[in-house]
PDB file of C-alpha atoms in Angstrom:
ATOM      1  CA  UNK A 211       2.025 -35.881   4.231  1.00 60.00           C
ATOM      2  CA  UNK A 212       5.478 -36.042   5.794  1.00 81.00           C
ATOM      3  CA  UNK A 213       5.416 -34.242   9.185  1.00 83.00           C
ATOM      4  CA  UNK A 214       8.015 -32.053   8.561  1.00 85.00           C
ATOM      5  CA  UNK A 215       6.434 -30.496   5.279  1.00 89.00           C
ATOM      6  CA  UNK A 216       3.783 -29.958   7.137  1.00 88.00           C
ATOM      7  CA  UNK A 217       6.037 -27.796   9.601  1.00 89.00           C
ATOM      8  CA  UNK A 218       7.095 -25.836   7.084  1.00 90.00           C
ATOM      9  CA  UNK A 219       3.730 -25.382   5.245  1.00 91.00           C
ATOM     10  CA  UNK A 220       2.084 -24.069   8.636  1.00 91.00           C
ATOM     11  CA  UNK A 221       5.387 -21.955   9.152  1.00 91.00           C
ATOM     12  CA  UNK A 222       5.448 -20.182   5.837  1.00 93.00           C
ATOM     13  CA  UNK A 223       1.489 -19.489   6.326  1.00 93.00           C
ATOM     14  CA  UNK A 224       2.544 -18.886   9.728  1.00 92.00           C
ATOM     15  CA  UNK A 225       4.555 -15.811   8.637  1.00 92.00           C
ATOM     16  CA  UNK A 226       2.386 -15.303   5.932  1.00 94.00           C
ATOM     17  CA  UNK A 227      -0.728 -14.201   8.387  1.00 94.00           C
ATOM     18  CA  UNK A 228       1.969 -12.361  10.698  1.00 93.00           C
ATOM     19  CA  UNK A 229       2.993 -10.184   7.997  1.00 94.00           C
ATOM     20  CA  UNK A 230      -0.641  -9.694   6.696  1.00 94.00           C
ATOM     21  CA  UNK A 231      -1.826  -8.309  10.052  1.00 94.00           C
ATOM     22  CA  UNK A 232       1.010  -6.313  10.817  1.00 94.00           C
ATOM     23  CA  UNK A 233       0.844  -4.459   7.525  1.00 94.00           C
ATOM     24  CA  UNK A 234      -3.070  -4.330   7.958  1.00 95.00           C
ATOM     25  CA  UNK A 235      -2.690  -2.648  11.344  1.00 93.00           C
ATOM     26  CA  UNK A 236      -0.220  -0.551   9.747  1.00 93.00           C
ATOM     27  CA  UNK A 237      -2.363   0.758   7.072  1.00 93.00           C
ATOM     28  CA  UNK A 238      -5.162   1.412   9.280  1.00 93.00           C
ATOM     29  CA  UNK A 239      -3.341   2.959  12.327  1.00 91.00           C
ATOM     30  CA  UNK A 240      -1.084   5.654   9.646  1.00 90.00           C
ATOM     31  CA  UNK A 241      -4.273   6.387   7.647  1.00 89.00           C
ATOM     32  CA  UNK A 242      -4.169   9.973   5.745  1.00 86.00           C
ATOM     33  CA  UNK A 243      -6.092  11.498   3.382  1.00 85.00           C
ATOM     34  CA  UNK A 244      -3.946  10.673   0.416  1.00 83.00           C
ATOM     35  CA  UNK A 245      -3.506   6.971   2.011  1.00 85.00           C
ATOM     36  CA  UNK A 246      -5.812   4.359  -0.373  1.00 87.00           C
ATOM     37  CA  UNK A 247      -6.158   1.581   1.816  1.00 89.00           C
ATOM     38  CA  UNK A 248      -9.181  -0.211   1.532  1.00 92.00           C
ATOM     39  CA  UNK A 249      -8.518  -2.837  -1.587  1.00 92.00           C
ATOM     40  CA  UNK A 250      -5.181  -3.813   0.189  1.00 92.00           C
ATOM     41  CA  UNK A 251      -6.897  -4.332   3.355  1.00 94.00           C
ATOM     42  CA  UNK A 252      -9.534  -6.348   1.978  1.00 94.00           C
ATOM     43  CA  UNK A 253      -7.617  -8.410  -0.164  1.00 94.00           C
ATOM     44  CA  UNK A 254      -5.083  -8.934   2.796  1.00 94.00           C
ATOM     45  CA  UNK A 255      -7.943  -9.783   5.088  1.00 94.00           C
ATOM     46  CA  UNK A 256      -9.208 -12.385   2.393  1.00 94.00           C
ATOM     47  CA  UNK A 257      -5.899 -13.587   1.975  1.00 94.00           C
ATOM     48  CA  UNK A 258      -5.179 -14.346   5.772  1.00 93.00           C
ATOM     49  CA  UNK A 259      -9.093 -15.924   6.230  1.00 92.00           C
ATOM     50  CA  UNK A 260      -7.560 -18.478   3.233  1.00 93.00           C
ATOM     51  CA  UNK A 261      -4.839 -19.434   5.546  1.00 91.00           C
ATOM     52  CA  UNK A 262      -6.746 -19.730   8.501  1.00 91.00           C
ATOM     53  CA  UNK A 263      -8.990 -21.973   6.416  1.00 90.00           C
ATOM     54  CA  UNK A 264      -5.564 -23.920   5.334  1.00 90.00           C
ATOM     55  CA  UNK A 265      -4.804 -24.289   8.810  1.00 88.00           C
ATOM     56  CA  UNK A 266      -7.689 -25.448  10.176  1.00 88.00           C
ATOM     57  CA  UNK A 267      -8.109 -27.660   7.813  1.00 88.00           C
ATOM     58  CA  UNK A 268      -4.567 -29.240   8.358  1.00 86.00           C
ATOM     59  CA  UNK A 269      -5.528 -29.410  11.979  1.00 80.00           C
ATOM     60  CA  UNK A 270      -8.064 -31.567  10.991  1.00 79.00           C
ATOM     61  CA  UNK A 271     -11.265 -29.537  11.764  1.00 76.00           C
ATOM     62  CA  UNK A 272     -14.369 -28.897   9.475  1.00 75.00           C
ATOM     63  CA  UNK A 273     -14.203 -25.210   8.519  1.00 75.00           C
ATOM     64  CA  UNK A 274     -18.052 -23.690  10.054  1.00 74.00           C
ATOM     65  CA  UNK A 275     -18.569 -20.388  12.081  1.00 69.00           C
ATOM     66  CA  UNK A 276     -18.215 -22.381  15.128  1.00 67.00           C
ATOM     67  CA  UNK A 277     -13.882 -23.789  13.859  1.00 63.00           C
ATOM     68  CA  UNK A 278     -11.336 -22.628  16.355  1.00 79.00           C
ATOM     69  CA  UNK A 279     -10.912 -19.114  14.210  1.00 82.00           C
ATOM     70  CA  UNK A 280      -9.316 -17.358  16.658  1.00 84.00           C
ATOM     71  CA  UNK A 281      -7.406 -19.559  18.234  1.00 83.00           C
ATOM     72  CA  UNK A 282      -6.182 -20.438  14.933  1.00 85.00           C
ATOM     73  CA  UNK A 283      -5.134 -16.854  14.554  1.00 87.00           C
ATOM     74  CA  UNK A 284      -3.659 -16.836  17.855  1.00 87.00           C
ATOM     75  CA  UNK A 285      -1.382 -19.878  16.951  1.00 87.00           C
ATOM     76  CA  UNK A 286      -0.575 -18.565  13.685  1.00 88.00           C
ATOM     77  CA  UNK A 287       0.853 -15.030  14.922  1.00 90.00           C
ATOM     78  CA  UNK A 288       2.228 -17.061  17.453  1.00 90.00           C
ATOM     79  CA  UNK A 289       3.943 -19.360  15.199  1.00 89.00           C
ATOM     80  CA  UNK A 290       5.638 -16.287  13.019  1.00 90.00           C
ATOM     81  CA  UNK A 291       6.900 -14.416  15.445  1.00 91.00           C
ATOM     82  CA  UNK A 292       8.759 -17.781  17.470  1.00 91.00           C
ATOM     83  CA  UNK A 293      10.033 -18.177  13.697  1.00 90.00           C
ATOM     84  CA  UNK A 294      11.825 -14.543  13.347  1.00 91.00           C
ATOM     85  CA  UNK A 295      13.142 -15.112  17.102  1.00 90.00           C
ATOM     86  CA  UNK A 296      14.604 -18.572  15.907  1.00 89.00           C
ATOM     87  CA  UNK A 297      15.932 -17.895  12.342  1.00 89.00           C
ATOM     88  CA  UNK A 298      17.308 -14.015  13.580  1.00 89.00           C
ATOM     89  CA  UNK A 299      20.588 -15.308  15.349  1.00 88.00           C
ATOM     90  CA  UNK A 300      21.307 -16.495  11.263  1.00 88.00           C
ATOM     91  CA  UNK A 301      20.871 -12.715  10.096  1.00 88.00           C
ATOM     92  CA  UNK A 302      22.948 -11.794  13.476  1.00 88.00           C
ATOM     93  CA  UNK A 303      26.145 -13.922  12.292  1.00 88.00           C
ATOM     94  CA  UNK A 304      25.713 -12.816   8.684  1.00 89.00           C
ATOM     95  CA  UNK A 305      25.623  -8.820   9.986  1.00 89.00           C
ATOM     96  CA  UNK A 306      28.731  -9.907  12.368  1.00 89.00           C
ATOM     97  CA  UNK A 307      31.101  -9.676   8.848  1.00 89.00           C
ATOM     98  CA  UNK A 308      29.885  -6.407   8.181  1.00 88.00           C
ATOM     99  CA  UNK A 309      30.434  -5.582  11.452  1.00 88.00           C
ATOM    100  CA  UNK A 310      34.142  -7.036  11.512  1.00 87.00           C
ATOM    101  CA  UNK A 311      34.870  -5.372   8.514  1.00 86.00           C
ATOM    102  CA  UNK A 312      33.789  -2.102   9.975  1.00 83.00           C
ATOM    103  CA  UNK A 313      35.913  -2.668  12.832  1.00 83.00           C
ATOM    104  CA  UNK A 314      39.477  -3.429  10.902  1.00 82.00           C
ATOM    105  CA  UNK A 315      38.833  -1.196   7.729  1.00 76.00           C
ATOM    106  CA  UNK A 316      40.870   2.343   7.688  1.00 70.00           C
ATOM    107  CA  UNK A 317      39.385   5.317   8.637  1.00 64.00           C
ATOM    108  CA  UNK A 318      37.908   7.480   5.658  1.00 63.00           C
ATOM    109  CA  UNK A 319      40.255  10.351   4.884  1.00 66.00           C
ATOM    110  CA  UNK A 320      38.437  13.164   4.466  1.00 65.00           C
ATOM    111  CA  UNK A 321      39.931  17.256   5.354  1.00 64.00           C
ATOM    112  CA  UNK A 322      36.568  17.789   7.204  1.00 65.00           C
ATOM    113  CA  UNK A 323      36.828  14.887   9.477  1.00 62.00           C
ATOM    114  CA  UNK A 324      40.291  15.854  10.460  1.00 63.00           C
ATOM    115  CA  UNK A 325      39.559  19.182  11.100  1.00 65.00           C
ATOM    116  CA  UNK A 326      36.747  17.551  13.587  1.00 63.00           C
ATOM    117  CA  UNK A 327      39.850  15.760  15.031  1.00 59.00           C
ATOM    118  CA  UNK A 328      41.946  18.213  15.408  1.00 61.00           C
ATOM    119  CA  UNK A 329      39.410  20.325  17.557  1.00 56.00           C
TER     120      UNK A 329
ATOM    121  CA  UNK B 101      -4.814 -10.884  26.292  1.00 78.00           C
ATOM    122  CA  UNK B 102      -2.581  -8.370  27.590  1.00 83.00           C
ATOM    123  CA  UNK B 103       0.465  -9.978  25.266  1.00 84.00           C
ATOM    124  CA  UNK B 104      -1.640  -8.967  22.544  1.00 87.00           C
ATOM    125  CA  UNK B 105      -2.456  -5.253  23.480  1.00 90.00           C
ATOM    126  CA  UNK B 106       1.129  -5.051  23.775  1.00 90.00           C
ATOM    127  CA  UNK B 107       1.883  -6.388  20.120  1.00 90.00           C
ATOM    128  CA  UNK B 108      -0.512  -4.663  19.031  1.00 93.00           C
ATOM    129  CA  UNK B 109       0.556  -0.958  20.941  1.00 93.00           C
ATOM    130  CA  UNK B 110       4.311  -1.906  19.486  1.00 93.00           C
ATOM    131  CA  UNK B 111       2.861  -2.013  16.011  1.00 92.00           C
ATOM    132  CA  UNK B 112       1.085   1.148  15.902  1.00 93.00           C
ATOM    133  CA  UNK B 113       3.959   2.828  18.067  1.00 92.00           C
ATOM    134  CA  UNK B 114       6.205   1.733  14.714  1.00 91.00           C
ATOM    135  CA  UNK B 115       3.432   2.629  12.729  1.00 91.00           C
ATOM    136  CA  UNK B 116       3.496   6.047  13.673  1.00 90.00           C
ATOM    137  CA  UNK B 117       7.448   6.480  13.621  1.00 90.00           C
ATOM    138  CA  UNK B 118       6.801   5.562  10.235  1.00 86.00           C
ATOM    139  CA  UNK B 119       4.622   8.250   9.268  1.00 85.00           C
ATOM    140  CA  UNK B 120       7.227  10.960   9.701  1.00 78.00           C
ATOM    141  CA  UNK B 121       7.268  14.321  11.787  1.00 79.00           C
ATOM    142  CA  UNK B 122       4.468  16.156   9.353  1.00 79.00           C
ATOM    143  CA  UNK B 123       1.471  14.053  11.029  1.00 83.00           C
ATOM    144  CA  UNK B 124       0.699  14.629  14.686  1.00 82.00           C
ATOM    145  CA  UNK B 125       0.764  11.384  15.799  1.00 84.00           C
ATOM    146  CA  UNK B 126       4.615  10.992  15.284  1.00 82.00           C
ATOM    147  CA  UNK B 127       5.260  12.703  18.281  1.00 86.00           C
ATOM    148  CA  UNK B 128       3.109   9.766  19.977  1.00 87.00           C
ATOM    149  CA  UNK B 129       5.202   6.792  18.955  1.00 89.00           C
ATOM    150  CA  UNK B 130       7.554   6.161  21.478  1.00 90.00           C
ATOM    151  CA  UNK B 131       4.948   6.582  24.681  1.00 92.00           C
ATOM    152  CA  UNK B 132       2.806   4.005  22.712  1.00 93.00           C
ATOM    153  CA  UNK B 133       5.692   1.575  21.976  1.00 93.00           C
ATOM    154  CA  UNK B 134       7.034   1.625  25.396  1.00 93.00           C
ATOM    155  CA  UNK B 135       3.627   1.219  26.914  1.00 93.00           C
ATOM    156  CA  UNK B 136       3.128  -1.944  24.630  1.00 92.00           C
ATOM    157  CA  UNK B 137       6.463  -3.400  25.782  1.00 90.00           C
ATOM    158  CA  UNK B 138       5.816  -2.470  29.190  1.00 90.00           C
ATOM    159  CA  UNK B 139       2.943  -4.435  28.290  1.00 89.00           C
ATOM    160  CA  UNK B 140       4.604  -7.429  26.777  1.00 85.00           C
ATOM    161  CA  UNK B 141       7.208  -7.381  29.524  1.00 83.00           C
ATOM    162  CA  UNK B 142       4.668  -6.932  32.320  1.00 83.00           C
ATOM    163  CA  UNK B 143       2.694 -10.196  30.811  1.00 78.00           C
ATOM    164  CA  UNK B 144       6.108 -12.348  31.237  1.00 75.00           C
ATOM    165  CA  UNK B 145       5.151 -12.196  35.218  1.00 74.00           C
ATOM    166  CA  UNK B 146       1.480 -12.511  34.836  1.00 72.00           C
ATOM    167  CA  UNK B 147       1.847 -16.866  35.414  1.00 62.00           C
ATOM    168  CA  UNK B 148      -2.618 -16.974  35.589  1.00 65.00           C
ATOM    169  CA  UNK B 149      -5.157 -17.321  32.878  1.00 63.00           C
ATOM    170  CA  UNK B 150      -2.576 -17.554  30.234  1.00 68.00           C
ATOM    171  CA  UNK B 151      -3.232 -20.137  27.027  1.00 74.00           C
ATOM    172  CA  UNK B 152      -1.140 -22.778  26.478  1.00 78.00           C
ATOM    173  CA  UNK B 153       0.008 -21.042  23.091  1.00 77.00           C
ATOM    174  CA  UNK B 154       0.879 -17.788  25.105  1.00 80.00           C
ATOM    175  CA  UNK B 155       2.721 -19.628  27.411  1.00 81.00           C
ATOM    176  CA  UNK B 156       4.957 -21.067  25.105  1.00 82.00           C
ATOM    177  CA  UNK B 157       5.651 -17.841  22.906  1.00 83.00           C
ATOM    178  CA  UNK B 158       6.645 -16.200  26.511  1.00 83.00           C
ATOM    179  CA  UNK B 159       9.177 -19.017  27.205  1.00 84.00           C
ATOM    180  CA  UNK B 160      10.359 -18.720  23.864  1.00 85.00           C
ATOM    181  CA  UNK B 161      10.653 -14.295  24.293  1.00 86.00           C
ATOM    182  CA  UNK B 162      12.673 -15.403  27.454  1.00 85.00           C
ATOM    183  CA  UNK B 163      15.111 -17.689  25.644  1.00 86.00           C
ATOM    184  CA  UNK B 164      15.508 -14.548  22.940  1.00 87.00           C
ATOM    185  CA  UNK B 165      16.175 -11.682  25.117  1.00 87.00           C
ATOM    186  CA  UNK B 166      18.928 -12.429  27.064  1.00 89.00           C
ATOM    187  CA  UNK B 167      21.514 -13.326  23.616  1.00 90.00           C
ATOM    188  CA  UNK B 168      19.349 -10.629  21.798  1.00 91.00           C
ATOM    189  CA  UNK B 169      19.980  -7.600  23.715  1.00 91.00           C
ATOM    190  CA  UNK B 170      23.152  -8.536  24.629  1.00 93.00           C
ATOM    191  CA  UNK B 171      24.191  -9.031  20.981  1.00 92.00           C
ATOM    192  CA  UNK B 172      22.687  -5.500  20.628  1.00 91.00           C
ATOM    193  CA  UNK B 173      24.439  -3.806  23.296  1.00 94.00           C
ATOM    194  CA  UNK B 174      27.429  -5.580  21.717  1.00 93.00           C
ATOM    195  CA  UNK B 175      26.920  -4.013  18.319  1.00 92.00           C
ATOM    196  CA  UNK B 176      26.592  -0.377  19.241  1.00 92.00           C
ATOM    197  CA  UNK B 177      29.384  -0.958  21.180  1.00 92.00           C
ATOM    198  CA  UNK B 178      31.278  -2.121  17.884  1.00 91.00           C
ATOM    199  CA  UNK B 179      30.233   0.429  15.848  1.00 89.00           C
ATOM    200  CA  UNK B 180      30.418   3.219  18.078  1.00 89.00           C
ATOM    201  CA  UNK B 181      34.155   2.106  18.189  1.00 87.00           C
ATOM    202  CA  UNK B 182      34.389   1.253  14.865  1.00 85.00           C
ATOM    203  CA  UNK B 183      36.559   4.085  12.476  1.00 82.00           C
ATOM    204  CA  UNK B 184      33.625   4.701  10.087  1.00 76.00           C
ATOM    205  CA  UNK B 185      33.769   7.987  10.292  1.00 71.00           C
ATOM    206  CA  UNK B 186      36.165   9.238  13.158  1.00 72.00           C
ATOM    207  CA  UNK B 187      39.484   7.412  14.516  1.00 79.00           C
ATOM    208  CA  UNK B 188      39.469   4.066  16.020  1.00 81.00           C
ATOM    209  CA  UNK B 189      38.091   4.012  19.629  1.00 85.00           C
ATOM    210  CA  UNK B 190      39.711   1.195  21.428  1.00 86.00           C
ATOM    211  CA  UNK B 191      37.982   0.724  24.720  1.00 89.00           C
ATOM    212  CA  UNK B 192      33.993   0.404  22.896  1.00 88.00           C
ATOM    213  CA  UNK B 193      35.555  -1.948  20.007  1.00 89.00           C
ATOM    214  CA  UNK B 194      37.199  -4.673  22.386  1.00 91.00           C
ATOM    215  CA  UNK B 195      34.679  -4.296  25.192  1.00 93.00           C
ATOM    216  CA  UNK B 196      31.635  -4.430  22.396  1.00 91.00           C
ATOM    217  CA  UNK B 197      33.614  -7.841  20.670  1.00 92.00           C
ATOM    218  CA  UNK B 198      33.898  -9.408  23.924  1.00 93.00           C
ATOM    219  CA  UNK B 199      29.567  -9.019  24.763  1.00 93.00           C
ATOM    220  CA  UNK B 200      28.767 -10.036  21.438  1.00 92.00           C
ATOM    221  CA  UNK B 201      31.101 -13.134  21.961  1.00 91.00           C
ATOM    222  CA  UNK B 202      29.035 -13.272  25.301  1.00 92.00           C
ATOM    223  CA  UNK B 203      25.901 -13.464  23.359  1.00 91.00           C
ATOM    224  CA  UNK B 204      26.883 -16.299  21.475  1.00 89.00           C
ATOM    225  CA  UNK B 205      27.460 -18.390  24.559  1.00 89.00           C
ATOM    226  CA  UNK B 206      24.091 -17.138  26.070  1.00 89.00           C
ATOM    227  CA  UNK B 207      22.463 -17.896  22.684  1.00 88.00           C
ATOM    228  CA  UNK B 208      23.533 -21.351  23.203  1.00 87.00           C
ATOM    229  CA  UNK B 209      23.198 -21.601  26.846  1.00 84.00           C
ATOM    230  CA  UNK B 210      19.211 -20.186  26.612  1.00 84.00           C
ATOM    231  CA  UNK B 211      18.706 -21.990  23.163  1.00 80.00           C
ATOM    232  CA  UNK B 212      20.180 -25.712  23.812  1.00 78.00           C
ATOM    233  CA  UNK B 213      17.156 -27.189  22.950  1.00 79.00           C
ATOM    234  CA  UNK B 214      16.783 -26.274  19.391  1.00 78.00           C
ATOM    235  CA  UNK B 215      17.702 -28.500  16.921  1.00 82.00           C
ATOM    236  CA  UNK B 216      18.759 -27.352  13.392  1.00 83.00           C
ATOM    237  CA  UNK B 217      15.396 -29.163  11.684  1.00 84.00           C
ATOM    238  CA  UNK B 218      13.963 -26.326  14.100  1.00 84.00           C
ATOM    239  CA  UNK B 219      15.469 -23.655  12.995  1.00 85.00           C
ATOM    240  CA  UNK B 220      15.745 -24.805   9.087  1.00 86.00           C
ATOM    241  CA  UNK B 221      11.904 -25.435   9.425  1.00 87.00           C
ATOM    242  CA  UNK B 222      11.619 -21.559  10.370  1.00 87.00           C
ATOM    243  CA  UNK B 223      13.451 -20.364   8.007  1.00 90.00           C
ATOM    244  CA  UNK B 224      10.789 -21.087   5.864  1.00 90.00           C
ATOM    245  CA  UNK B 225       8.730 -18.469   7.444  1.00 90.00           C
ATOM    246  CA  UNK B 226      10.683 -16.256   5.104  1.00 92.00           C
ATOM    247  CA  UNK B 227       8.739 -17.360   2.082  1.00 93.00           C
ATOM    248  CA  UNK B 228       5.542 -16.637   3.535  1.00 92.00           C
ATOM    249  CA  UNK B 229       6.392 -12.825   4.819  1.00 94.00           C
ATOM    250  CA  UNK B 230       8.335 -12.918   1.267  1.00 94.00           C
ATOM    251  CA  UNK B 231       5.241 -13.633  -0.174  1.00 94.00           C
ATOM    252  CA  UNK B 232       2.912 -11.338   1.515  1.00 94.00           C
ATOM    253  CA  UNK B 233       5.428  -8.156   1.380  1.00 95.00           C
ATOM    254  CA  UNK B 234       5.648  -8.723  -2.724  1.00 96.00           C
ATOM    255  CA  UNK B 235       2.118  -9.109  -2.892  1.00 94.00           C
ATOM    256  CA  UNK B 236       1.630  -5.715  -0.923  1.00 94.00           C
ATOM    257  CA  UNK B 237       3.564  -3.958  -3.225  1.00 95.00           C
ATOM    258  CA  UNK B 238       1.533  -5.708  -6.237  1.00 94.00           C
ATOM    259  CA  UNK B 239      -1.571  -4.522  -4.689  1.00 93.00           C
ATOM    260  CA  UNK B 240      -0.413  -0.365  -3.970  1.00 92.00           C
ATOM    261  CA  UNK B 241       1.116  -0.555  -7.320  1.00 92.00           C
ATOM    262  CA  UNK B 242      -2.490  -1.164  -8.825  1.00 92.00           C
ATOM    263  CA  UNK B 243      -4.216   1.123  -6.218  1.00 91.00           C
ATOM    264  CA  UNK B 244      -1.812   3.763  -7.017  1.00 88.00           C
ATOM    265  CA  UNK B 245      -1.890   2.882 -11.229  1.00 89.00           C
ATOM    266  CA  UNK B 246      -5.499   3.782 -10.860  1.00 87.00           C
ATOM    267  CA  UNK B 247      -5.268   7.583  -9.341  1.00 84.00           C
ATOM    268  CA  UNK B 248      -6.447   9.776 -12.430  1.00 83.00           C
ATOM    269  CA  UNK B 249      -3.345  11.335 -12.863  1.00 82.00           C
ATOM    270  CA  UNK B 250      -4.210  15.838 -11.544  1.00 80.00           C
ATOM    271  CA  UNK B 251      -3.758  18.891 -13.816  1.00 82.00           C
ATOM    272  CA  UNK B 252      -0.801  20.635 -14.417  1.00 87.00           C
ATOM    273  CA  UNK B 253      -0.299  22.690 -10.746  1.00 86.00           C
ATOM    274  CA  UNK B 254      -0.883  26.390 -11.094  1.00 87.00           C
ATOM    275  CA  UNK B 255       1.783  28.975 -10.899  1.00 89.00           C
ATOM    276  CA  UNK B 256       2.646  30.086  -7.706  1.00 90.00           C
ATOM    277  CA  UNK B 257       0.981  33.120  -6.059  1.00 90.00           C
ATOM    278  CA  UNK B 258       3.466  36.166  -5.237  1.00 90.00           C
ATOM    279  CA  UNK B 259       3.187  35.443  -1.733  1.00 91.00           C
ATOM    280  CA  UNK B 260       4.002  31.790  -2.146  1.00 91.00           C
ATOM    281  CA  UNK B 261       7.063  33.011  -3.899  1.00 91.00           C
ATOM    282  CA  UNK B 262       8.039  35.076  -1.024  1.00 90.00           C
ATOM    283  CA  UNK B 263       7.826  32.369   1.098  1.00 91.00           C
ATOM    284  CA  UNK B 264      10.419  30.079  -1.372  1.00 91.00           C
ATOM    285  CA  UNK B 265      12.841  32.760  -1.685  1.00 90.00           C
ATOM    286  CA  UNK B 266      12.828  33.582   2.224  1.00 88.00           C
ATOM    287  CA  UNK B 267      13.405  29.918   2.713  1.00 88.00           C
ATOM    288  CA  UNK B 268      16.479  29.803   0.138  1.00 88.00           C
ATOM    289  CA  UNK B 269      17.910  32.769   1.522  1.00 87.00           C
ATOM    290  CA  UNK B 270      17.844  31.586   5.236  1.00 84.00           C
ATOM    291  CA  UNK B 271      19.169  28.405   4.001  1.00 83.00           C
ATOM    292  CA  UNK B 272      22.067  29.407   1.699  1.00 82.00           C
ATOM    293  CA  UNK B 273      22.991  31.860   4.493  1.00 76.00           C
ATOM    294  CA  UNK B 274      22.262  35.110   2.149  1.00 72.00           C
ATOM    295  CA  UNK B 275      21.299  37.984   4.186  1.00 64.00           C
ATOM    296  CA  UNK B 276      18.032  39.248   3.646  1.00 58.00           C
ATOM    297  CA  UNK B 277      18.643  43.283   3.326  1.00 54.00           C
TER     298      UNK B 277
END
């Protein structure tokens, strides 16, 4: 398979496992009594085992209880969160029109705020 | 290992934040989150025993820092200048458009070595956190579907009552003689 699809297969399960753990810690570590979070947490854990297995087997390894598990978890988180850091300066210049607008756009007239001025 | 602790200490110190004020924990978020970044910070100096993978991820936090928090200081600067809701404050707006211009040349100065395949190839990350967000929600919509729906509540007591109307009162500013 080309070597960049590859890239971009282990990226997208890369932030696929990220995502899956984060929520699963979240769901543990906010549990409540009216929380139900046992089938999410097992289908999530399922779901992040199948791209471990994906991964391993890209790498080229047999899966068995003795495959590089977690250090194929390791590289995975790893992976997604080196992929936010890289793609956020895109969402940064995107917010920076928002952020111009905000800057040059007339101030809201409003009776209460100029009271607050006024003071 | 101690990266980890620290990722994982951030996480439950957001977790927490999350919950709201009603749960006791709340009020233990931000000790826990700072102690996981202290955490993640404190492993940037630990050089020993690190893997190769961890090694790389901390070269990588120290190439997104510097641009990131000086974009950030750079927006709160903006909008704390910015005439959302009061006039126009001069001195935050230039001084914030000037750092996040600065963060743009530290992005590039930290970041020379990525090449746009890089950063096109990690966009793609988006599909898979895409993916597992949506199919969150699938699975708490079914959870949630299958919660017997409870009886009709019963009235409230007298006392309970009380309680309501002394809550309206104090907040519609009604005096209670």
């Amino acid at each position: 398979m080309n070597d960049i699809l590859v890239q971009v297969l282990i990226s997208i399960i890369g932030g696929f496992i990220l995502s899956n753990i984060t929520l699963i810690i979240f769901q543990v570590v906010s549990y409540h009594p009216y929380s139900k979070p046992i089938v999410p947490i097992f289908f999530q854990s399922i779901s992040v085992f199948l791209g471990l297995v994906i991964l391993i087997l890209i790498d080229g390894y047999e899966i068995s209880l003795s495959s590089q598990w977690v250090s194929e978890l390791e590289s995975s988180l790893i992976l997604g969160i080196t992929d936010i850091m890289r793609i956020l300066p895109l969402f940064y210049v995107l917010m920076l029109y928002f952020l111009f607008r905000a800057s040059t756009r007339a101030p809201l007239e409003s009776p209460i705020l100029e009271l607050l001025d006024s003071e | 290992m101690l990266f980890w602790l620290g990722f994982f200490l951030m996480l439950v110190g957001v977790s927490w934040a999350r919950m709201g004020p009603s749960f006791q924990r709340n009020r233990y978020y931000k000790p826990i989150f700072i102690i996981g970044l202290l955490c993640v910070i404190g492993n940037l100096w630990q050089s020993q025993d690190q893997s190769r993978n961890i090694e790389e991820l901390l070269n990588h936090i120290v190439d997104f820092l510097p641009w990131f928090f000086t974009g950030f200081l750079g927006y709160y600067l903006v909008l704390l200048g910015a005439p959302t809701y009061m006039k126009v404050r001069y001195p935050p707006l230039i001084i914030g458009w000037i750092i996040i211009f600065v963060s743009f040349y530290l992005y590039f100065e930290y970041n020379n070595h990525l090449s746009v395949t890089d950063i096109l190839v990690s966009l793609s990350t988006i599909l898979g956190i895409s993916f597992s967000l949506i199919s969150f929600f699938f699975l708490v919509r079914f959870v949630e579907n299958r919660i017997p729906l409870e009886g009709i509540a019963p009235e409230l007591t007298d006392s309970e009552k009380e309680f309501v109307r002394k809550i309206i009162s104090k907040n519609i500013g009604v005096d209670e003689k």
